[in-house]
mmCIF file of N, CA, C and O in Angstrom:
data_model
loop_
_atom_site.group_PDB
_atom_site.id
_atom_site.type_symbol
_atom_site.label_atom_id
_atom_site.label_comp_id
_atom_site.label_asym_id
_atom_site.label_seq_id
_atom_site.Cartn_x
_atom_site.Cartn_y
_atom_site.Cartn_z
ATOM 1 N N MET A 12 -137.058 -47.618 -43.074
ATOM 2 C CA MET A 12 -137.722 -46.399 -43.675
ATOM 3 C C MET A 12 -139.396 -46.175 -43.213
ATOM 4 O O MET A 12 -140.087 -47.063 -43.290
ATOM 5 N N ARG A 13 -139.762 -45.367 -43.086
ATOM 6 C CA ARG A 13 -141.156 -44.883 -43.116
ATOM 7 C C ARG A 13 -141.951 -44.712 -44.209
ATOM 8 O O ARG A 13 -141.445 -44.704 -45.383
ATOM 9 N N PRO A 14 -143.599 -44.993 -44.228
ATOM 10 C CA PRO A 14 -143.990 -44.843 -45.606
ATOM 11 C C PRO A 14 -143.621 -43.268 -46.032
ATOM 12 O O PRO A 14 -143.597 -42.378 -45.397
ATOM 13 N N GLY A 15 -143.390 -43.242 -47.389
ATOM 14 C CA GLY A 15 -143.083 -41.905 -47.866
ATOM 15 C C GLY A 15 -141.681 -41.760 -48.009
ATOM 16 O O GLY A 15 -141.174 -40.895 -48.587
ATOM 17 N N GLY A 16 -140.880 -42.799 -47.648
ATOM 18 C CA GLY A 16 -139.384 -42.804 -47.829
ATOM 19 C C GLY A 16 -138.623 -41.911 -47.096
ATOM 20 O O GLY A 16 -137.370 -41.541 -46.757
ATOM 21 N N GLN A 17 -139.281 -41.792 -45.812
ATOM 22 C CA GLN A 17 -138.484 -40.743 -44.879
ATOM 23 C C GLN A 17 -137.854 -41.628 -43.586
ATOM 24 O O GLN A 17 -138.559 -42.604 -43.078
ATOM 25 N N PRO A 18 -136.693 -41.413 -43.377
ATOM 26 C CA PRO A 18 -136.054 -42.329 -42.345
ATOM 27 C C PRO A 18 -136.690 -42.073 -40.946
ATOM 28 O O PRO A 18 -137.063 -41.017 -40.642
ATOM 29 N N ASN A 19 -136.648 -43.411 -40.151
ATOM 30 C CA ASN A 19 -136.974 -43.209 -38.589
ATOM 31 C C ASN A 19 -135.768 -42.587 -37.937
ATOM 32 O O ASN A 19 -134.902 -43.325 -37.812
ATOM 33 N N MET A 20 -135.684 -41.429 -37.495
ATOM 34 C CA MET A 20 -134.791 -40.524 -36.881
ATOM 35 C C MET A 20 -134.337 -41.434 -35.534
ATOM 36 O O MET A 20 -132.994 -41.602 -35.370
ATOM 37 N N GLN A 21 -135.334 -41.787 -34.746
ATOM 38 C CA GLN A 21 -134.949 -42.287 -33.535
ATOM 39 C C GLN A 21 -134.273 -43.660 -33.834
ATOM 40 O O GLN A 21 -133.390 -43.663 -33.098
ATOM 41 N N GLN A 22 -134.817 -44.556 -34.796
ATOM 42 C CA GLN A 22 -134.446 -45.647 -35.206
ATOM 43 C C GLN A 22 -132.719 -45.202 -35.631
ATOM 44 O O GLN A 22 -131.666 -46.230 -35.102
ATOM 45 N N MET A 23 -132.432 -44.573 -36.555
ATOM 46 C CA MET A 23 -131.160 -44.128 -36.823
ATOM 47 C C MET A 23 -130.298 -43.731 -35.833
ATOM 48 O O MET A 23 -128.970 -44.018 -35.615
ATOM 49 N N LEU A 24 -130.617 -42.843 -34.902
ATOM 50 C CA LEU A 24 -129.899 -42.518 -33.626
ATOM 51 C C LEU A 24 -129.766 -43.885 -32.795
ATOM 52 O O LEU A 24 -128.352 -43.934 -32.427
ATOM 53 N N LYS A 25 -130.408 -44.843 -32.705
ATOM 54 C CA LYS A 25 -130.527 -46.055 -31.655
ATOM 55 C C LYS A 25 -128.884 -46.571 -32.629
ATOM 56 O O LYS A 25 -128.088 -47.327 -31.811
ATOM 57 N N GLN A 26 -129.276 -46.756 -33.911
ATOM 58 C CA GLN A 26 -127.932 -47.460 -34.506
ATOM 59 C C GLN A 26 -126.813 -46.774 -34.291
ATOM 60 O O GLN A 26 -125.842 -47.566 -34.441
ATOM 61 N N ALA A 27 -126.702 -45.620 -34.441
ATOM 62 C CA ALA A 27 -125.538 -44.751 -34.123
ATOM 63 C C ALA A 27 -124.840 -44.661 -32.982
ATOM 64 O O ALA A 27 -123.981 -45.097 -32.909
ATOM 65 N N GLN A 28 -125.661 -44.928 -31.847
ATOM 66 C CA GLN A 28 -125.214 -45.122 -30.615
ATOM 67 C C GLN A 28 -124.723 -46.387 -30.315
ATOM 68 O O GLN A 28 -123.510 -46.847 -29.822
ATOM 69 N N LYS A 29 -125.569 -47.401 -30.832
ATOM 70 C CA LYS A 29 -124.757 -49.018 -30.797
ATOM 71 C C LYS A 29 -123.769 -49.139 -31.516
ATOM 72 O O LYS A 29 -122.775 -49.512 -30.953
ATOM 73 N N MET A 30 -123.494 -48.690 -32.576
ATOM 74 C CA MET A 30 -121.997 -48.507 -33.360
ATOM 75 C C MET A 30 -121.078 -47.598 -32.837
ATOM 76 O O MET A 30 -120.035 -48.173 -32.691
ATOM 77 N N GLN A 31 -121.565 -46.701 -31.795
ATOM 78 C CA GLN A 31 -120.617 -45.921 -31.311
ATOM 79 C C GLN A 31 -119.877 -46.890 -29.998
ATOM 80 O O GLN A 31 -118.795 -46.960 -29.839
ATOM 81 N N GLN A 32 -121.028 -47.556 -29.479
ATOM 82 C CA GLN A 32 -120.482 -48.570 -28.302
ATOM 83 C C GLN A 32 -119.734 -49.417 -28.842
ATOM 84 O O GLN A 32 -118.326 -49.865 -28.221
ATOM 85 N N GLN A 33 -119.864 -49.981 -30.397
ATOM 86 C CA GLN A 33 -119.200 -51.146 -30.759
ATOM 87 C C GLN A 33 -117.619 -50.465 -30.751
ATOM 88 O O GLN A 33 -116.562 -51.418 -30.705
ATOM 89 N N ILE A 34 -117.583 -49.281 -31.629
ATOM 90 C CA ILE A 34 -116.578 -48.867 -32.029
ATOM 91 C C ILE A 34 -115.635 -48.634 -30.741
ATOM 92 O O ILE A 34 -114.323 -48.753 -30.588
ATOM 93 N N ALA A 35 -116.204 -48.255 -29.601
ATOM 94 C CA ALA A 35 -115.368 -47.787 -28.320
ATOM 95 C C ALA A 35 -114.603 -49.290 -27.691
ATOM 96 O O ALA A 35 -113.688 -49.279 -27.439
ATOM 97 N N LYS A 36 -115.800 -50.528 -27.797
ATOM 98 C CA LYS A 36 -115.065 -51.609 -27.509
ATOM 99 C C LYS A 36 -113.997 -52.045 -28.218
ATOM 100 O O LYS A 36 -113.096 -52.718 -27.825
ATOM 101 N N ALA A 37 -114.168 -51.894 -29.498
ATOM 102 C CA ALA A 37 -113.162 -52.339 -30.368
ATOM 103 C C ALA A 37 -111.777 -51.620 -29.962
ATOM 104 O O ALA A 37 -110.695 -52.180 -30.064
ATOM 105 N N GLN A 38 -111.906 -50.138 -29.865
ATOM 106 C CA GLN A 38 -110.480 -49.582 -29.652
ATOM 107 C C GLN A 38 -109.978 -49.713 -28.351
ATOM 108 O O GLN A 38 -108.719 -49.925 -28.108
ATOM 109 N N ALA A 39 -110.956 -50.182 -27.339
ATOM 110 C CA ALA A 39 -110.327 -50.667 -25.936
ATOM 111 C C ALA A 39 -109.615 -51.923 -26.160
ATOM 112 O O ALA A 39 -108.448 -52.078 -25.504
ATOM 113 N N GLU A 40 -110.283 -52.851 -27.026
ATOM 114 C CA GLU A 40 -109.681 -54.259 -27.075
ATOM 115 C C GLU A 40 -108.402 -54.005 -27.961
ATOM 116 O O GLU A 40 -107.566 -54.679 -27.669
ATOM 117 N N LEU A 41 -108.368 -53.226 -29.042
ATOM 118 C CA LEU A 41 -107.105 -52.828 -29.709
ATOM 119 C C LEU A 41 -105.502 -52.130 -28.546
ATOM 120 O O LEU A 41 -104.784 -52.689 -28.638
ATOM 121 N N ALA A 42 -106.461 -51.445 -27.695
ATOM 122 C CA ALA A 42 -105.308 -51.042 -26.797
ATOM 123 C C ALA A 42 -104.792 -51.941 -25.958
ATOM 124 O O ALA A 42 -103.522 -51.765 -25.535
ATOM 125 N N GLU A 43 -105.466 -52.782 -25.565
ATOM 126 C CA GLU A 43 -105.092 -53.753 -24.861
ATOM 127 C C GLU A 43 -104.158 -54.815 -25.515
ATOM 128 O O GLU A 43 -103.399 -55.641 -25.032
ATOM 129 N N ALA A 44 -104.246 -55.347 -26.707
ATOM 130 C CA ALA A 44 -103.875 -56.388 -27.585
ATOM 131 C C ALA A 44 -102.156 -56.016 -27.943
ATOM 132 O O ALA A 44 -102.011 -54.661 -27.796
ATOM 133 N N GLU A 45 -101.720 -56.992 -27.890
ATOM 134 C CA GLU A 45 -100.410 -56.824 -28.341
ATOM 135 C C GLU A 45 -99.981 -57.786 -29.597
ATOM 136 O O GLU A 45 -100.300 -58.852 -29.726
ATOM 137 N N VAL A 46 -99.121 -57.272 -30.389
ATOM 138 C CA VAL A 46 -98.546 -57.752 -31.484
ATOM 139 C C VAL A 46 -97.026 -57.596 -31.598
ATOM 140 O O VAL A 46 -96.642 -56.708 -31.138
ATOM 141 N N THR A 47 -96.376 -58.544 -32.321
ATOM 142 C CA THR A 47 -95.067 -58.418 -32.650
ATOM 143 C C THR A 47 -94.571 -58.531 -34.117
ATOM 144 O O THR A 47 -95.268 -58.899 -34.894
ATOM 145 N N GLY A 48 -93.573 -57.637 -34.085
ATOM 146 C CA GLY A 48 -92.935 -57.929 -35.648
ATOM 147 C C GLY A 48 -91.317 -58.261 -35.351
ATOM 148 O O GLY A 48 -90.947 -57.943 -34.355
ATOM 149 N N THR A 49 -91.107 -58.801 -36.399
ATOM 150 C CA THR A 49 -89.355 -59.510 -36.450
ATOM 151 C C THR A 49 -88.971 -59.395 -37.508
ATOM 152 O O THR A 49 -89.325 -59.019 -38.623
ATOM 153 N N ALA A 50 -87.683 -59.421 -37.291
ATOM 154 C CA ALA A 50 -86.628 -59.135 -38.496
ATOM 155 C C ALA A 50 -85.346 -59.915 -38.403
ATOM 156 O O ALA A 50 -84.996 -60.307 -37.334
ATOM 157 N N GLY A 51 -84.575 -59.835 -39.372
ATOM 158 C CA GLY A 51 -83.451 -61.201 -39.220
ATOM 159 C C GLY A 51 -83.644 -62.437 -38.493
ATOM 160 O O GLY A 51 -82.789 -62.767 -37.848
ATOM 161 N N GLY A 52 -84.908 -62.893 -38.841
ATOM 162 C CA GLY A 52 -84.796 -64.417 -38.259
ATOM 163 C C GLY A 52 -85.016 -64.211 -36.857
ATOM 164 O O GLY A 52 -84.845 -65.242 -36.164
ATOM 165 N N GLY A 53 -85.610 -63.332 -36.245
ATOM 166 C CA GLY A 53 -86.081 -62.976 -35.177
ATOM 167 C C GLY A 53 -84.948 -62.482 -34.048
ATOM 168 O O GLY A 53 -84.889 -62.522 -32.919
ATOM 169 N N LEU A 54 -83.609 -61.957 -34.768
ATOM 170 C CA LEU A 54 -82.636 -61.319 -34.097
ATOM 171 C C LEU A 54 -83.339 -59.836 -33.500
ATOM 172 O O LEU A 54 -82.682 -59.705 -32.235
ATOM 173 N N VAL A 55 -84.143 -59.392 -34.201
ATOM 174 C CA VAL A 55 -84.704 -58.128 -33.340
ATOM 175 C C VAL A 55 -86.480 -58.362 -33.636
ATOM 176 O O VAL A 55 -86.845 -58.743 -34.489
ATOM 177 N N THR A 56 -86.872 -58.146 -32.450
ATOM 178 C CA THR A 56 -88.262 -58.251 -32.273
ATOM 179 C C THR A 56 -88.822 -56.953 -31.559
ATOM 180 O O THR A 56 -88.381 -56.385 -30.587
ATOM 181 N N VAL A 57 -89.947 -56.319 -32.140
ATOM 182 C CA VAL A 57 -90.609 -55.361 -31.537
ATOM 183 C C VAL A 57 -92.195 -55.742 -31.290
ATOM 184 O O VAL A 57 -92.830 -56.157 -32.207
ATOM 185 N N THR A 58 -92.658 -55.240 -29.945
ATOM 186 C CA THR A 58 -93.838 -55.689 -29.793
ATOM 187 C C THR A 58 -94.784 -54.172 -29.334
ATOM 188 O O THR A 58 -94.137 -53.078 -29.117
ATOM 189 N N VAL A 59 -95.864 -54.493 -30.087
ATOM 190 C CA VAL A 59 -96.675 -53.086 -30.142
ATOM 191 C C VAL A 59 -98.201 -53.223 -29.811
ATOM 192 O O VAL A 59 -98.825 -54.601 -29.560
ATOM 193 N N SER A 60 -98.544 -52.145 -29.182
ATOM 194 C CA SER A 60 -100.107 -52.368 -28.920
ATOM 195 C C SER A 60 -100.762 -52.403 -30.249
ATOM 196 O O SER A 60 -100.501 -52.199 -31.299
ATOM 197 N N GLY A 61 -102.268 -52.854 -30.392
ATOM 198 C CA GLY A 61 -102.971 -53.136 -31.479
ATOM 199 C C GLY A 61 -103.121 -51.560 -32.013
ATOM 200 O O GLY A 61 -103.519 -51.607 -33.399
ATOM 201 N N SER A 62 -102.969 -50.523 -31.225
ATOM 202 C CA SER A 62 -103.346 -49.286 -31.702
ATOM 203 C C SER A 62 -101.818 -48.742 -31.999
ATOM 204 O O SER A 62 -101.904 -47.521 -32.726
ATOM 205 N N GLY A 63 -100.802 -49.397 -32.233
ATOM 206 C CA GLY A 63 -99.636 -49.176 -32.680
ATOM 207 C C GLY A 63 -98.481 -48.564 -31.474
ATOM 208 O O GLY A 63 -97.468 -48.080 -31.905
ATOM 209 N N GLU A 64 -98.845 -48.384 -30.404
ATOM 210 C CA GLU A 64 -98.066 -47.938 -29.328
ATOM 211 C C GLU A 64 -96.806 -48.925 -29.075
ATOM 212 O O GLU A 64 -97.166 -50.219 -28.775
ATOM 213 N N VAL A 65 -95.551 -48.424 -29.157
ATOM 214 C CA VAL A 65 -94.379 -49.625 -29.110
ATOM 215 C C VAL A 65 -94.211 -49.800 -27.708
ATOM 216 O O VAL A 65 -94.404 -48.793 -26.763
ATOM 217 N N ARG A 66 -94.267 -51.221 -27.064
ATOM 218 C CA ARG A 66 -94.136 -51.584 -25.875
ATOM 219 C C ARG A 66 -92.798 -52.282 -25.476
ATOM 220 O O ARG A 66 -92.464 -52.108 -24.306
ATOM 221 N N GLY A 67 -92.135 -52.383 -26.473
ATOM 222 C CA GLY A 67 -91.015 -53.049 -26.440
ATOM 223 C C GLY A 67 -90.154 -53.687 -27.508
ATOM 224 O O GLY A 67 -90.780 -53.728 -28.360
ATOM 225 N N ILE A 68 -88.749 -53.630 -27.181
ATOM 226 C CA ILE A 68 -88.015 -53.949 -28.495
ATOM 227 C C ILE A 68 -86.688 -55.008 -27.849
ATOM 228 O O ILE A 68 -86.461 -54.807 -26.910
ATOM 229 N N LYS A 69 -86.518 -56.037 -28.488
ATOM 230 C CA LYS A 69 -85.685 -57.055 -27.964
ATOM 231 C C LYS A 69 -84.846 -57.125 -28.926
ATOM 232 O O LYS A 69 -85.014 -57.376 -30.414
ATOM 233 N N ILE A 70 -83.217 -57.462 -28.911
ATOM 234 C CA ILE A 70 -82.049 -57.376 -29.888
ATOM 235 C C ILE A 70 -81.188 -58.386 -29.245
ATOM 236 O O ILE A 70 -80.880 -58.435 -27.956
ATOM 237 N N ASP A 71 -81.277 -59.568 -30.088
ATOM 238 C CA ASP A 71 -80.284 -60.670 -29.717
ATOM 239 C C ASP A 71 -78.985 -59.710 -29.630
ATOM 240 O O ASP A 71 -78.647 -59.346 -30.813
ATOM 241 N N PRO A 72 -77.899 -60.178 -28.745
ATOM 242 C CA PRO A 72 -76.826 -59.836 -28.540
ATOM 243 C C PRO A 72 -76.092 -60.172 -29.864
ATOM 244 O O PRO A 72 -74.754 -59.251 -30.287
ATOM 245 N N LYS A 73 -76.250 -61.281 -30.576
ATOM 246 C CA LYS A 73 -75.346 -61.285 -31.601
ATOM 247 C C LYS A 73 -75.463 -60.581 -33.052
ATOM 248 O O LYS A 73 -74.555 -60.500 -33.740
ATOM 249 N N VAL A 74 -76.566 -59.872 -32.918
ATOM 250 C CA VAL A 74 -76.684 -58.618 -34.056
ATOM 251 C C VAL A 74 -75.936 -57.256 -33.713
ATOM 252 O O VAL A 74 -75.727 -56.335 -34.299
ATOM 253 N N VAL A 75 -75.409 -57.385 -32.307
ATOM 254 C CA VAL A 75 -74.793 -56.126 -32.021
ATOM 255 C C VAL A 75 -73.439 -55.995 -32.250
ATOM 256 O O VAL A 75 -72.729 -56.846 -31.720
ATOM 257 N N ASP A 76 -72.771 -55.372 -33.335
ATOM 258 C CA ASP A 76 -71.728 -54.966 -33.803
ATOM 259 C C ASP A 76 -71.298 -53.592 -33.918
ATOM 260 O O ASP A 76 -71.775 -52.811 -34.747
ATOM 261 N N PRO A 77 -70.652 -53.209 -33.075
ATOM 262 C CA PRO A 77 -70.119 -51.577 -32.938
ATOM 263 C C PRO A 77 -69.675 -51.216 -34.441
ATOM 264 O O PRO A 77 -69.548 -50.032 -34.720
ATOM 265 N N ASP A 78 -69.046 -51.947 -34.778
ATOM 266 C CA ASP A 78 -68.495 -51.436 -36.469
ATOM 267 C C ASP A 78 -69.588 -51.837 -37.641
ATOM 268 O O ASP A 78 -69.305 -51.446 -38.886
ATOM 269 N N ASP A 79 -70.746 -52.385 -37.140
ATOM 270 C CA ASP A 79 -71.850 -52.227 -38.024
ATOM 271 C C ASP A 79 -73.224 -51.766 -37.748
ATOM 272 O O ASP A 79 -74.150 -52.862 -37.656
ATOM 273 N N VAL A 80 -73.274 -50.744 -37.036
ATOM 274 C CA VAL A 80 -74.523 -50.384 -36.486
ATOM 275 C C VAL A 80 -75.500 -50.087 -37.566
ATOM 276 O O VAL A 80 -76.801 -50.428 -36.967
ATOM 277 N N GLU A 81 -75.288 -49.920 -38.622
ATOM 278 C CA GLU A 81 -76.387 -49.630 -39.731
ATOM 279 C C GLU A 81 -77.224 -50.983 -40.230
ATOM 280 O O GLU A 81 -78.355 -50.581 -40.144
ATOM 281 N N THR A 82 -76.471 -52.121 -39.627
ATOM 282 C CA THR A 82 -77.550 -53.024 -39.801
ATOM 283 C C THR A 82 -78.346 -53.193 -38.637
ATOM 284 O O THR A 82 -79.585 -53.928 -38.860
ATOM 285 N N LEU A 83 -77.976 -53.101 -37.700
ATOM 286 C CA LEU A 83 -79.043 -53.237 -36.785
ATOM 287 C C LEU A 83 -80.090 -52.122 -36.683
ATOM 288 O O LEU A 83 -81.149 -52.624 -36.257
ATOM 289 N N GLU A 84 -79.750 -50.997 -37.254
ATOM 290 C CA GLU A 84 -80.441 -49.996 -37.374
ATOM 291 C C GLU A 84 -81.768 -50.532 -38.308
ATOM 292 O O GLU A 84 -82.821 -50.292 -38.469
ATOM 293 N N ASP A 85 -81.346 -50.927 -39.697
ATOM 294 C CA ASP A 85 -81.966 -51.397 -40.590
ATOM 295 C C ASP A 85 -83.098 -52.603 -39.964
ATOM 296 O O ASP A 85 -84.280 -52.648 -40.288
ATOM 297 N N LEU A 86 -82.526 -53.511 -39.302
ATOM 298 C CA LEU A 86 -83.273 -54.564 -38.717
ATOM 299 C C LEU A 86 -84.405 -54.249 -37.462
ATOM 300 O O LEU A 86 -85.340 -54.557 -37.487
ATOM 301 N N VAL A 87 -84.015 -53.180 -36.837
ATOM 302 C CA VAL A 87 -85.116 -52.512 -35.705
ATOM 303 C C VAL A 87 -86.072 -52.153 -36.899
ATOM 304 O O VAL A 87 -87.336 -51.868 -36.442
ATOM 305 N N VAL A 88 -85.986 -50.894 -37.789
ATOM 306 C CA VAL A 88 -86.779 -50.366 -38.779
ATOM 307 C C VAL A 88 -87.689 -51.335 -39.408
ATOM 308 O O VAL A 88 -88.881 -51.373 -39.332
ATOM 309 N N ALA A 89 -86.906 -52.469 -39.752
ATOM 310 C CA ALA A 89 -87.771 -53.791 -40.533
ATOM 311 C C ALA A 89 -88.819 -54.471 -39.475
ATOM 312 O O ALA A 89 -89.834 -54.507 -39.964
ATOM 313 N N ALA A 90 -88.361 -54.428 -38.099
ATOM 314 C CA ALA A 90 -89.258 -54.992 -37.188
ATOM 315 C C ALA A 90 -90.178 -54.155 -37.059
ATOM 316 O O ALA A 90 -91.220 -54.551 -36.529
ATOM 317 N N MET A 91 -90.203 -52.732 -36.910
ATOM 318 C CA MET A 91 -91.290 -51.881 -36.637
ATOM 319 C C MET A 91 -91.971 -52.008 -37.779
ATOM 320 O O MET A 91 -93.325 -51.932 -37.348
ATOM 321 N N HIS A 92 -91.839 -51.952 -39.050
ATOM 322 C CA HIS A 92 -92.639 -51.995 -40.044
ATOM 323 C C HIS A 92 -93.477 -53.486 -39.934
ATOM 324 O O HIS A 92 -94.671 -53.374 -40.237
ATOM 325 N N ASN A 93 -92.941 -54.580 -39.681
ATOM 326 C CA ASN A 93 -93.459 -55.786 -39.575
ATOM 327 C C ASN A 93 -94.629 -55.672 -38.474
ATOM 328 O O ASN A 93 -95.825 -55.908 -38.623
ATOM 329 N N ALA A 94 -94.264 -55.029 -37.215
ATOM 330 C CA ALA A 94 -95.220 -54.800 -36.140
ATOM 331 C C ALA A 94 -96.533 -53.944 -36.500
ATOM 332 O O ALA A 94 -97.419 -54.293 -36.206
ATOM 333 N N ALA A 95 -96.063 -52.667 -37.314
ATOM 334 C CA ALA A 95 -97.036 -51.949 -37.806
ATOM 335 C C ALA A 95 -98.063 -52.752 -38.808
ATOM 336 O O ALA A 95 -99.273 -52.395 -38.520
ATOM 337 N N GLU A 96 -97.682 -53.558 -39.686
ATOM 338 C CA GLU A 96 -98.549 -54.286 -40.449
ATOM 339 C C GLU A 96 -99.281 -55.159 -39.682
ATOM 340 O O GLU A 96 -100.656 -55.358 -39.902
ATOM 341 N N ALA A 97 -98.849 -55.830 -38.626
ATOM 342 C CA ALA A 97 -99.515 -56.593 -37.794
ATOM 343 C C ALA A 97 -100.626 -55.864 -36.943
ATOM 344 O O ALA A 97 -101.808 -56.259 -36.806
ATOM 345 N N ALA A 98 -100.261 -54.724 -36.570
ATOM 346 C CA ALA A 98 -101.461 -53.705 -35.617
ATOM 347 C C ALA A 98 -102.391 -53.378 -36.753
ATOM 348 O O ALA A 98 -103.651 -53.202 -36.181
ATOM 349 N N ARG A 99 -101.974 -53.029 -37.976
ATOM 350 C CA ARG A 99 -103.058 -52.640 -39.136
ATOM 351 C C ARG A 99 -104.123 -54.019 -39.210
ATOM 352 O O ARG A 99 -105.340 -53.528 -39.323
ATOM 353 N N GLU A 100 -103.449 -54.973 -39.801
ATOM 354 C CA GLU A 100 -104.231 -56.130 -39.646
ATOM 355 C C GLU A 100 -105.260 -56.318 -38.606
ATOM 356 O O GLU A 100 -106.454 -56.694 -38.725
ATOM 357 N N LEU A 101 -104.656 -56.562 -37.294
ATOM 358 C CA LEU A 101 -105.661 -56.410 -36.226
ATOM 359 C C LEU A 101 -106.722 -55.498 -36.042
ATOM 360 O O LEU A 101 -107.894 -55.740 -35.729
ATOM 361 N N THR A 102 -106.334 -54.093 -36.290
ATOM 362 C CA THR A 102 -107.272 -52.963 -36.509
ATOM 363 C C THR A 102 -108.411 -53.541 -37.446
ATOM 364 O O THR A 102 -109.492 -53.120 -37.325
ATOM 365 N N ASP A 103 -107.934 -53.999 -38.642
ATOM 366 C CA ASP A 103 -108.929 -54.071 -39.786
ATOM 367 C C ASP A 103 -109.648 -55.517 -39.308
ATOM 368 O O ASP A 103 -110.999 -55.222 -39.572
ATOM 369 N N GLN A 104 -109.249 -56.309 -38.345
ATOM 370 C CA GLN A 104 -110.166 -57.260 -38.049
ATOM 371 C C GLN A 104 -111.392 -56.945 -36.815
ATOM 372 O O GLN A 104 -112.099 -57.149 -36.955
ATOM 373 N N LYS A 105 -110.773 -56.099 -36.040
ATOM 374 C CA LYS A 105 -111.351 -55.443 -35.101
ATOM 375 C C LYS A 105 -112.454 -54.559 -35.596
ATOM 376 O O LYS A 105 -113.545 -54.622 -34.946
ATOM 377 N N MET A 106 -112.137 -53.589 -36.190
ATOM 378 C CA MET A 106 -112.824 -52.457 -36.697
ATOM 379 C C MET A 106 -113.811 -52.449 -37.881
ATOM 380 O O MET A 106 -114.809 -52.064 -38.489
ATOM 381 N N GLY A 107 -113.314 -53.990 -38.502
ATOM 382 C CA GLY A 107 -113.895 -54.094 -39.779
ATOM 383 C C GLY A 107 -115.457 -54.396 -39.793
ATOM 384 O O GLY A 107 -116.301 -53.721 -40.469
ATOM 385 N N PRO A 108 -115.885 -55.106 -38.833
ATOM 386 C CA PRO A 108 -117.266 -55.619 -38.885
ATOM 387 C C PRO A 108 -118.089 -54.254 -38.064
ATOM 388 O O PRO A 108 -119.340 -53.999 -38.575
ATOM 389 N N VAL A 109 -117.649 -53.337 -37.570
ATOM 390 C CA VAL A 109 -117.951 -52.074 -37.003
ATOM 391 C C VAL A 109 -118.419 -51.196 -38.180
ATOM 392 O O VAL A 109 -119.386 -50.708 -38.384
ATOM 393 N N ALA A 110 -117.143 -51.064 -39.164
ATOM 394 C CA ALA A 110 -117.282 -50.084 -39.960
ATOM 395 C C ALA A 110 -118.414 -50.444 -41.133
ATOM 396 O O ALA A 110 -118.859 -49.727 -41.681
ATOM 397 N N GLY A 111 -118.583 -51.733 -41.459
ATOM 398 C CA GLY A 111 -119.521 -52.643 -42.360
ATOM 399 C C GLY A 111 -120.960 -52.185 -41.640
ATOM 400 O O GLY A 111 -121.818 -52.171 -42.590
ATOM 401 N N GLY A 112 -120.783 -51.905 -40.491
ATOM 402 C CA GLY A 112 -122.393 -51.758 -40.217
ATOM 403 C C GLY A 112 -122.782 -50.192 -40.300
ATOM 404 O O GLY A 112 -123.841 -49.890 -40.398
ATOM 405 N N MET A 113 -122.022 -49.438 -40.940
ATOM 406 C CA MET A 113 -122.455 -48.346 -41.364
ATOM 407 C C MET A 113 -123.497 -48.152 -42.557
ATOM 408 O O MET A 113 -124.364 -47.139 -42.574
ATOM 409 N N GLY A 114 -123.382 -49.201 -43.289
ATOM 410 C CA GLY A 114 -124.450 -49.208 -44.125
ATOM 411 C C GLY A 114 -126.029 -49.251 -43.562
ATOM 412 O O GLY A 114 -126.969 -48.950 -44.252
ATOM 413 N N GLY A 115 -125.829 -49.836 -42.432
ATOM 414 C CA GLY A 115 -127.278 -50.125 -41.535
ATOM 415 C C GLY A 115 -127.913 -48.699 -41.232
ATOM 416 O O GLY A 115 -128.948 -48.315 -41.172
ATOM 417 N N LEU A 116 -126.920 -47.225 -41.351
ATOM 418 C CA LEU A 116 -127.792 -46.021 -41.318
ATOM 419 C C LEU A 116 -128.057 -45.542 -42.524
ATOM 420 O O LEU A 116 -128.058 -44.196 -42.646
ATOM 421 N N GLY A 117 -127.859 -45.836 -43.832
ATOM 422 C CA GLY A 117 -128.054 -45.508 -45.026
ATOM 423 C C GLY A 117 -126.651 -44.942 -45.403
ATOM 424 O O GLY A 117 -126.843 -44.170 -46.557
ATOM 425 N N LEU A 118 -125.683 -45.035 -44.763
ATOM 426 C CA LEU A 118 -124.406 -44.505 -45.398
ATOM 427 C C LEU A 118 -123.725 -45.679 -45.939
ATOM 428 O O LEU A 118 -123.765 -47.066 -45.621
ATOM 429 N N PRO A 119 -122.922 -45.266 -46.997
ATOM 430 C CA PRO A 119 -122.061 -46.528 -47.465
ATOM 431 C C PRO A 119 -120.920 -46.824 -46.523
ATOM 432 O O PRO A 119 -120.632 -46.392 -45.788
ATOM 433 N N GLY A 120 -121.006 -48.335 -46.792
ATOM 434 C CA GLY A 120 -120.084 -49.370 -45.490
ATOM 435 C C GLY A 120 -118.492 -48.716 -46.222
ATOM 436 O O GLY A 120 -118.281 -48.522 -47.334
ATOM 437 N N PHE A 121 -117.430 -48.480 -45.213
ATOM 438 C CA PHE A 121 -116.287 -48.374 -45.857
ATOM 439 C C PHE A 121 -115.289 -49.240 -45.455
ATOM 440 O O PHE A 121 -115.781 -50.402 -44.874
#
């Protein structure tokens, strides 16, 4: 802050630009990262990017039962939820420090 309580706009713009670069870097890292979710003790595994894009699903043949498709469907959904939670945690980990920097611009951190 300058004397008289006025913020230095040039300094604020520099901080905003730096934060924008940090966000872009974190987003790129998330897009490259992969996390997995599992269900049924590893019978179904889902791999997603850190940004949530599904990259693959593996299903153990032991769980494939034509007479019980519903169980397989439930396992896939559970593995997807598990992978989504892992992606959220990774996002919080990568973006948390950047979002915390918002307070440096006179904005509340979130």
